[in-house]
JSON list of C-alpha atoms in Angstrom, two decimals:
[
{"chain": "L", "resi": 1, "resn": "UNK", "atom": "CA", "xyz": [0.00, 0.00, 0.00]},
{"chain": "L", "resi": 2, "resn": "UNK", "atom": "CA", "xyz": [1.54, 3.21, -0.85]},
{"chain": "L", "resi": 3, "resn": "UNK", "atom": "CA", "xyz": [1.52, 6.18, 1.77]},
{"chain": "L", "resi": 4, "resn": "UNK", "atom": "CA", "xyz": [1.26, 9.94, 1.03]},
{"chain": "L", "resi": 5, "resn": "UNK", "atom": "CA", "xyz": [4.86, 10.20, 1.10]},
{"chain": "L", "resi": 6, "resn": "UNK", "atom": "CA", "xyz": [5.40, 7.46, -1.45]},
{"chain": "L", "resi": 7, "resn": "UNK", "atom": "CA", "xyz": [2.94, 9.03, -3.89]},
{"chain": "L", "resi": 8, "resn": "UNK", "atom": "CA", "xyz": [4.99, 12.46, -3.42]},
{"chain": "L", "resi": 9, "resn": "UNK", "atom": "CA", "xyz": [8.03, 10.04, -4.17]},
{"chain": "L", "resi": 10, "resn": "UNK", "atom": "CA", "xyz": [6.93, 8.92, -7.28]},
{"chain": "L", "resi": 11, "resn": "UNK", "atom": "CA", "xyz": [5.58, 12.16, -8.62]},
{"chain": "L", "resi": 12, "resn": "UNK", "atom": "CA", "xyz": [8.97, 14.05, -8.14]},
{"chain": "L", "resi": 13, "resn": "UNK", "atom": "CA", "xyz": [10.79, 11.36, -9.93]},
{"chain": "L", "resi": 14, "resn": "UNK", "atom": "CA", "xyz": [7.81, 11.63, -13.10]},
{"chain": "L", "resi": 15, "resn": "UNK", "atom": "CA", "xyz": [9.04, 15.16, -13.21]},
{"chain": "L", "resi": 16, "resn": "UNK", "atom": "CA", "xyz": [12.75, 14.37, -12.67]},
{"chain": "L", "resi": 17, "resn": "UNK", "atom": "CA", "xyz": [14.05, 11.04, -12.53]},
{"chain": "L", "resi": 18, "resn": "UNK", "atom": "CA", "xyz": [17.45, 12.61, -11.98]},
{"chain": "L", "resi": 19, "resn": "UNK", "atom": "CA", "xyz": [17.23, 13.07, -8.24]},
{"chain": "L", "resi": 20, "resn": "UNK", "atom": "CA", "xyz": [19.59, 11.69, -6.17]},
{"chain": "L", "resi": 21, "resn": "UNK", "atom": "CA", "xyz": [18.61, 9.78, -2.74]},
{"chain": "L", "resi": 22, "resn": "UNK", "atom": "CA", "xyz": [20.03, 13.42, -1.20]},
{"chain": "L", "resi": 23, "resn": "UNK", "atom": "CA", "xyz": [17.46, 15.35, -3.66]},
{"chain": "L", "resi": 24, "resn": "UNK", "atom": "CA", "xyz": [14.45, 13.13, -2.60]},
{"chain": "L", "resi": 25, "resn": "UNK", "atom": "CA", "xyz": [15.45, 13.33, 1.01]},
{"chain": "L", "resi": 26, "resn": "UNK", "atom": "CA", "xyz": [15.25, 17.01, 0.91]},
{"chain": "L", "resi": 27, "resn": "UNK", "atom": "CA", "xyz": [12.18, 17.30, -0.63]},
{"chain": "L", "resi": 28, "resn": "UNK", "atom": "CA", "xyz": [10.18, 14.72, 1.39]},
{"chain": "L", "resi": 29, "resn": "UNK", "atom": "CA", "xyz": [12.11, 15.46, 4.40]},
{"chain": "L", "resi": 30, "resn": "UNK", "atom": "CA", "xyz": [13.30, 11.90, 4.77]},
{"chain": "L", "resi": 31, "resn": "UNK", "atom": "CA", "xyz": [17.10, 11.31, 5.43]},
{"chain": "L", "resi": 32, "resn": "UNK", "atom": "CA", "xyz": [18.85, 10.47, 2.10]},
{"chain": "L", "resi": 33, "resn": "UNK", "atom": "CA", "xyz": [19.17, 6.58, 3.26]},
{"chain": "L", "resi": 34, "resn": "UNK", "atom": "CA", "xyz": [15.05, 6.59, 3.96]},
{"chain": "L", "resi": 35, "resn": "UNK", "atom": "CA", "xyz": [14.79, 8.39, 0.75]},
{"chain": "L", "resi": 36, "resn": "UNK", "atom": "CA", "xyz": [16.85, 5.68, -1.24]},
{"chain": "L", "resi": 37, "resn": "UNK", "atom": "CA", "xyz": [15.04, 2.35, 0.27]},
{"chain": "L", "resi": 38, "resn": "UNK", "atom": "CA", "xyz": [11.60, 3.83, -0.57]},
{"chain": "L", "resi": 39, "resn": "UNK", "atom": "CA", "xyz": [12.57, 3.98, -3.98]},
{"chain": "L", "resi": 40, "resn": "UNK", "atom": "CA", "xyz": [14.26, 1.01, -4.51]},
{"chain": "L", "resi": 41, "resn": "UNK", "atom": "CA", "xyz": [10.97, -1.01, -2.97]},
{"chain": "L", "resi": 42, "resn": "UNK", "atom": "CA", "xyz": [8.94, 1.09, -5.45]},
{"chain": "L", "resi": 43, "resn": "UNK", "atom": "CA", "xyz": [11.31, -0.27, -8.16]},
{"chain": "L", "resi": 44, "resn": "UNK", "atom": "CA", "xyz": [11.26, -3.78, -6.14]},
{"chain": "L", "resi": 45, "resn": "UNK", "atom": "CA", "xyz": [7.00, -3.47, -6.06]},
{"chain": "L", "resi": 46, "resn": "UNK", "atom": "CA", "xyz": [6.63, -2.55, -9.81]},
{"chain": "L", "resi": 47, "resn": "UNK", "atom": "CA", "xyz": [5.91, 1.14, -9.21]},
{"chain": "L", "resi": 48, "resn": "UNK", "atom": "CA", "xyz": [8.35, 2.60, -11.32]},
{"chain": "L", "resi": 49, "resn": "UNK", "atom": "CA", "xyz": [8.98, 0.41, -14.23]},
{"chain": "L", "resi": 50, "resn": "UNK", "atom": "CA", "xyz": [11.47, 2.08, -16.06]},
{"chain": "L", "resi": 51, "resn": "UNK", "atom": "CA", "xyz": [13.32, 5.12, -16.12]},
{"chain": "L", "resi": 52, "resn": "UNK", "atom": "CA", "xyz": [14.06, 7.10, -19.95]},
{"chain": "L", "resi": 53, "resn": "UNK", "atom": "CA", "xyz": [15.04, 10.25, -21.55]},
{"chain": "L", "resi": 54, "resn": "UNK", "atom": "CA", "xyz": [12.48, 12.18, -23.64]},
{"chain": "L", "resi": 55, "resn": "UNK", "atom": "CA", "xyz": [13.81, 12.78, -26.87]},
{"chain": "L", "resi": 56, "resn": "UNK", "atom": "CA", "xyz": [12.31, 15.67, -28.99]},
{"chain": "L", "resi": 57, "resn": "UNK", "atom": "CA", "xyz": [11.20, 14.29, -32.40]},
{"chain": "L", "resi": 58, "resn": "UNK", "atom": "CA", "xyz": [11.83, 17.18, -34.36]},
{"chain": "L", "resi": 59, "resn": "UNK", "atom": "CA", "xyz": [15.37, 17.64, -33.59]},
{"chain": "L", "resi": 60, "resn": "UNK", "atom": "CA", "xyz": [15.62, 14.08, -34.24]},
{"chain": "L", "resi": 61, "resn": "UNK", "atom": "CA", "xyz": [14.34, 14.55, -37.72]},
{"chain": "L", "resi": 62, "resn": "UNK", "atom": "CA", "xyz": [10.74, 13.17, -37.26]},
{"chain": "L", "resi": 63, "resn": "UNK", "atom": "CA", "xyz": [8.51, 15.82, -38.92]},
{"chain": "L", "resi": 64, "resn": "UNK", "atom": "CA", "xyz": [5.46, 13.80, -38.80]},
{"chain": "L", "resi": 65, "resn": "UNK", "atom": "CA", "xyz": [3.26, 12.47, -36.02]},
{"chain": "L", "resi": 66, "resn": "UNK", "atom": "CA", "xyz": [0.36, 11.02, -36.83]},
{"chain": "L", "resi": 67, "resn": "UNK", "atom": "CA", "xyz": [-2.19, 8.26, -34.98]},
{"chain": "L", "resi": 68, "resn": "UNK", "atom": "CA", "xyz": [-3.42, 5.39, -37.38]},
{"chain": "L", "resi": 69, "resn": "UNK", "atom": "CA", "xyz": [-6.71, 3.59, -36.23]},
{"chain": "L", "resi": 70, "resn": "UNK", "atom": "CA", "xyz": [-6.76, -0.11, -37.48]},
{"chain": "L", "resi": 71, "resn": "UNK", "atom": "CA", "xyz": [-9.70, -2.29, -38.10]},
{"chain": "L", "resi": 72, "resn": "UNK", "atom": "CA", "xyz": [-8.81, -6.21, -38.35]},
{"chain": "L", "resi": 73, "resn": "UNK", "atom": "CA", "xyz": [-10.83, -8.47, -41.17]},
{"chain": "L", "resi": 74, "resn": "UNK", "atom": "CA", "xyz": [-10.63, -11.28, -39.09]},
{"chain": "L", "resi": 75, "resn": "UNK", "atom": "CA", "xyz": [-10.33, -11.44, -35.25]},
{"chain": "L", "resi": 76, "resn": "UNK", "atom": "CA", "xyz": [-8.47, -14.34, -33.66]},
{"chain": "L", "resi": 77, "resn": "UNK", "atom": "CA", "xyz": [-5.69, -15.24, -31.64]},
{"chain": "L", "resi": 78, "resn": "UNK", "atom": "CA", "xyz": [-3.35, -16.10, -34.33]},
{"chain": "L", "resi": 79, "resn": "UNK", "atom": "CA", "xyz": [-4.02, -13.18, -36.29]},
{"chain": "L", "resi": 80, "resn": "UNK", "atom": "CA", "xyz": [-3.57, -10.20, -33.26]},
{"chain": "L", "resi": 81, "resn": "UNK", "atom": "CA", "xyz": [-0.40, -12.58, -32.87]},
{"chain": "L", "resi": 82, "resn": "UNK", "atom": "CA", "xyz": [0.80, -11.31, -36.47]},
{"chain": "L", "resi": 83, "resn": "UNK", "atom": "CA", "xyz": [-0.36, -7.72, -35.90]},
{"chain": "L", "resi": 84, "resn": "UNK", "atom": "CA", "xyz": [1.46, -7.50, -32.84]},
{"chain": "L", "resi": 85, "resn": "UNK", "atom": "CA", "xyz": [4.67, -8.76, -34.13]},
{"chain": "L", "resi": 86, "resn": "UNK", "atom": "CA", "xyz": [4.18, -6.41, -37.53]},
{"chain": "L", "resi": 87, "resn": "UNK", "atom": "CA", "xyz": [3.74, -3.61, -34.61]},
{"chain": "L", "resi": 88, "resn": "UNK", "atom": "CA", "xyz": [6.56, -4.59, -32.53]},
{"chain": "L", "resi": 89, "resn": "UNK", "atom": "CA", "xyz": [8.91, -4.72, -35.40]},
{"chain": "L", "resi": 90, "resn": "UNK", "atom": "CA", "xyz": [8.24, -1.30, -36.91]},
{"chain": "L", "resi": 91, "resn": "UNK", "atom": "CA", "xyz": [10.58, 1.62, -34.79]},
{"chain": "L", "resi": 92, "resn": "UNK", "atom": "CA", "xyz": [8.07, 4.63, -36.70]},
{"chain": "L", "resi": 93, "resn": "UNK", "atom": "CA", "xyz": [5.31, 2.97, -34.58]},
{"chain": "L", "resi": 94, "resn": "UNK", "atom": "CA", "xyz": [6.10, 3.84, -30.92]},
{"chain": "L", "resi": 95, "resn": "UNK", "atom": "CA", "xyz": [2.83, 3.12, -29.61]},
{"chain": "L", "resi": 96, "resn": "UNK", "atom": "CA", "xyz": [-0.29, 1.07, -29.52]},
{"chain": "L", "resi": 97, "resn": "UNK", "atom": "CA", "xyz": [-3.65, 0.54, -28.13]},
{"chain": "L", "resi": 98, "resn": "UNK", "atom": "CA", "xyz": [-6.23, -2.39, -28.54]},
{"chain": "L", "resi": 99, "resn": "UNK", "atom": "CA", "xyz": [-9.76, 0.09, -28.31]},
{"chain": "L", "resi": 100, "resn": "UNK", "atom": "CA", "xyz": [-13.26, -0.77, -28.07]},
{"chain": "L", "resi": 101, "resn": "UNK", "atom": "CA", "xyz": [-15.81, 0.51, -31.18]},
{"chain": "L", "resi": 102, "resn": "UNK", "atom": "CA", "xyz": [-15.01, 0.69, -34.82]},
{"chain": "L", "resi": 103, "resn": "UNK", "atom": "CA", "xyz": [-11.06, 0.66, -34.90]},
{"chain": "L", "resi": 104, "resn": "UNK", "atom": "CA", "xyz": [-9.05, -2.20, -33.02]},
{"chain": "L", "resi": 105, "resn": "UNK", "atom": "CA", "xyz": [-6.02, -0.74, -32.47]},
{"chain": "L", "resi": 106, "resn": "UNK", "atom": "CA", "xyz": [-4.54, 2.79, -32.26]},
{"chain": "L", "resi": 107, "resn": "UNK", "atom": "CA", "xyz": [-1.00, 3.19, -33.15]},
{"chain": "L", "resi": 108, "resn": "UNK", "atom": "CA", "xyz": [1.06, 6.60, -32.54]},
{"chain": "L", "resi": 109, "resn": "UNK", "atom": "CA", "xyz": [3.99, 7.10, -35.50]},
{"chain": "L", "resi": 110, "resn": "UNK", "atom": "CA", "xyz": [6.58, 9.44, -36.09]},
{"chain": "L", "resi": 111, "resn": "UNK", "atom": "CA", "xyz": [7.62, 9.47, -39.82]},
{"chain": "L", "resi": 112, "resn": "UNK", "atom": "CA", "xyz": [10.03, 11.87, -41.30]},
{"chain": "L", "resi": 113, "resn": "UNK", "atom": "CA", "xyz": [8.05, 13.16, -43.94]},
{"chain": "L", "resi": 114, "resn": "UNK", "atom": "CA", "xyz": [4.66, 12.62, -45.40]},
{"chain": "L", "resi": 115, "resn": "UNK", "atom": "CA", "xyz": [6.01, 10.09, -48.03]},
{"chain": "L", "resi": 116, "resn": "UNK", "atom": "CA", "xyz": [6.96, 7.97, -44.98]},
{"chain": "L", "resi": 117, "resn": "UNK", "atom": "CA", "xyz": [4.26, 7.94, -43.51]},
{"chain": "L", "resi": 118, "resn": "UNK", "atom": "CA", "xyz": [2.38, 6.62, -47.25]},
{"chain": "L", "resi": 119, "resn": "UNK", "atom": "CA", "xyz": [4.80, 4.02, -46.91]},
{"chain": "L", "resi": 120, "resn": "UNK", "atom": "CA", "xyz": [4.74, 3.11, -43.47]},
{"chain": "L", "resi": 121, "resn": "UNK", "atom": "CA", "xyz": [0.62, 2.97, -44.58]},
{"chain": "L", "resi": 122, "resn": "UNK", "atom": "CA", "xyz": [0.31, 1.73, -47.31]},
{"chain": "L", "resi": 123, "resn": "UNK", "atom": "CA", "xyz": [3.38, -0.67, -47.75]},
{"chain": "L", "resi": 124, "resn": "UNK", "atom": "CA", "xyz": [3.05, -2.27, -44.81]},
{"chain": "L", "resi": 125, "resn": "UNK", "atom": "CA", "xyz": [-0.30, -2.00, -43.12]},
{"chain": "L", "resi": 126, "resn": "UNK", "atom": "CA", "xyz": [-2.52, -2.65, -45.52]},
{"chain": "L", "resi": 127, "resn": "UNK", "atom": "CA", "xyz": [-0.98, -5.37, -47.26]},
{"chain": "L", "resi": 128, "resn": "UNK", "atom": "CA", "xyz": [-0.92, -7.31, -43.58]},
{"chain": "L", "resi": 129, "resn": "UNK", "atom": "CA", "xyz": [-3.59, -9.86, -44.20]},
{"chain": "L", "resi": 130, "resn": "UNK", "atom": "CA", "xyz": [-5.83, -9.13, -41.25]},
{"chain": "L", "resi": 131, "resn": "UNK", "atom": "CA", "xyz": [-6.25, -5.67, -41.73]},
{"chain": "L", "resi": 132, "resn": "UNK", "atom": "CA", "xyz": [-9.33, -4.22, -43.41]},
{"chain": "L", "resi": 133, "resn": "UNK", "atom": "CA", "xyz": [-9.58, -0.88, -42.95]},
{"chain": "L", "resi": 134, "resn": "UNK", "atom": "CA", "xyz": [-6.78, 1.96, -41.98]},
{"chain": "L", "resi": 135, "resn": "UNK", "atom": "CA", "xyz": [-7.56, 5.42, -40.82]},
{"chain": "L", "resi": 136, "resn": "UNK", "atom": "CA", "xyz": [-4.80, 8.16, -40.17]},
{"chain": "L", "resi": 137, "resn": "UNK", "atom": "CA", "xyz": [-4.84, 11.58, -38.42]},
{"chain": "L", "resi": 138, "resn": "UNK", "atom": "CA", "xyz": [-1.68, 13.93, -38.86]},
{"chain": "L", "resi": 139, "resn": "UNK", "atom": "CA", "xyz": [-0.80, 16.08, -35.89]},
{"chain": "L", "resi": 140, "resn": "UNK", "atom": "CA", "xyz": [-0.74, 19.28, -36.56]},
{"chain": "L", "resi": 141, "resn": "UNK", "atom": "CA", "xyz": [0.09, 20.51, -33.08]},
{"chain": "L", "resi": 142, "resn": "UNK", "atom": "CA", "xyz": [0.56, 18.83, -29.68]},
{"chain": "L", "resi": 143, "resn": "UNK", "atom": "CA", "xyz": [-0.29, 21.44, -27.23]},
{"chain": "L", "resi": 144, "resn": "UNK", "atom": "CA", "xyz": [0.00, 19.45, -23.90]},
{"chain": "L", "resi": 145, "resn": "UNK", "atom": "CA", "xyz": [2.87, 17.10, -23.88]},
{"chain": "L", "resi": 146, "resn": "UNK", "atom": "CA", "xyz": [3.04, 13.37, -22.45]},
{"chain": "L", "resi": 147, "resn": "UNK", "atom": "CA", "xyz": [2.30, 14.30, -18.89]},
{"chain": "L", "resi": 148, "resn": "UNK", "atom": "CA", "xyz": [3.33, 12.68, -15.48]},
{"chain": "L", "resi": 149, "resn": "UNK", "atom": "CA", "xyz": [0.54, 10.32, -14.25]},
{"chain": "L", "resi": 150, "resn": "UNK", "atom": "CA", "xyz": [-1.77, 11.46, -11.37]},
{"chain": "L", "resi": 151, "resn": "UNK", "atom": "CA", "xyz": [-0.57, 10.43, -8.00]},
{"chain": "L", "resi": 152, "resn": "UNK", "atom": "CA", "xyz": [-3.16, 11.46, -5.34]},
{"chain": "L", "resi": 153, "resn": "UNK", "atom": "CA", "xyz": [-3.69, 9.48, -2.41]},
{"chain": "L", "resi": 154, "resn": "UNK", "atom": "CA", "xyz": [-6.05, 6.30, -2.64]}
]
């Protein structure tokens, strides 16, 4: 069960996954060692899965982000099996979604041009054999960035 001081914890380290045991202490008013052992049982409990740098797509050369709803032909184990590992093996394609209604899956890309994304579309989706239908919305602005989770007390 995670206490107030634990959910302050974890949203510090959403913001800034940087700071030290001496940081954390400060802020929580823990001593650096309490500070340290909270988060490693958060790590140890599953809390914090992973810790990454946010990269900024356009200096990397990625013009394009766009969010391409899938509809399968033909729903079964073997074929979400394929879809997957088409998914999993494409880097543009950095996440997905399995959604309820009309579209099955929602996948977030980031081409490097318009052409790419045709490609990345029409090369490769729609030639998959258990896709039907593919439906793609460019971004034309992303006004509130990938945010830290909410962390309130339960």
């Amino acid at each position: 069960m995670l206490d107030s001081t634990d959910l302050r914890l974890l949203t510090l380290l959403q913001r800034n996954a940087h700071l030290t045991a001496q940081d954390l202490g400060e802020k929580l008013n823990l001593s650096p060692s309490q500070a340290g052992r909270r988060r490693q049982r958060l790590e140890a409990e599953g809390y914090i899965s992973a810790y990454v740098a946010r990269l900024d797509p356009g200096r990397l050369g990625l013009a394009i982000q766009a969010f391409v709803q899938v509809q399968l032909a033909t729903h079964g184990p073997e074929q979400s099996r394929d879809f997957a590992a088409l998914v999993a093996s494409r880097g543009e394609i950095t996440s997905a979604w399995t959604l309820t209604g009309e579209a099955d899956y929602l996948l977030r890309v980031y081409c490097e041009d318009l052409s790419a994304l045709h490609k990345l579309i029409h090369d490769v989706l729609l030639p998959h054999p258990a896709i039907l239908r593919v439906q793609s919305q460019i971004v034309m602005d992303q006004f509130k960035q990938d945010s830290p989770l909410p962390t309130r007390p339960m």
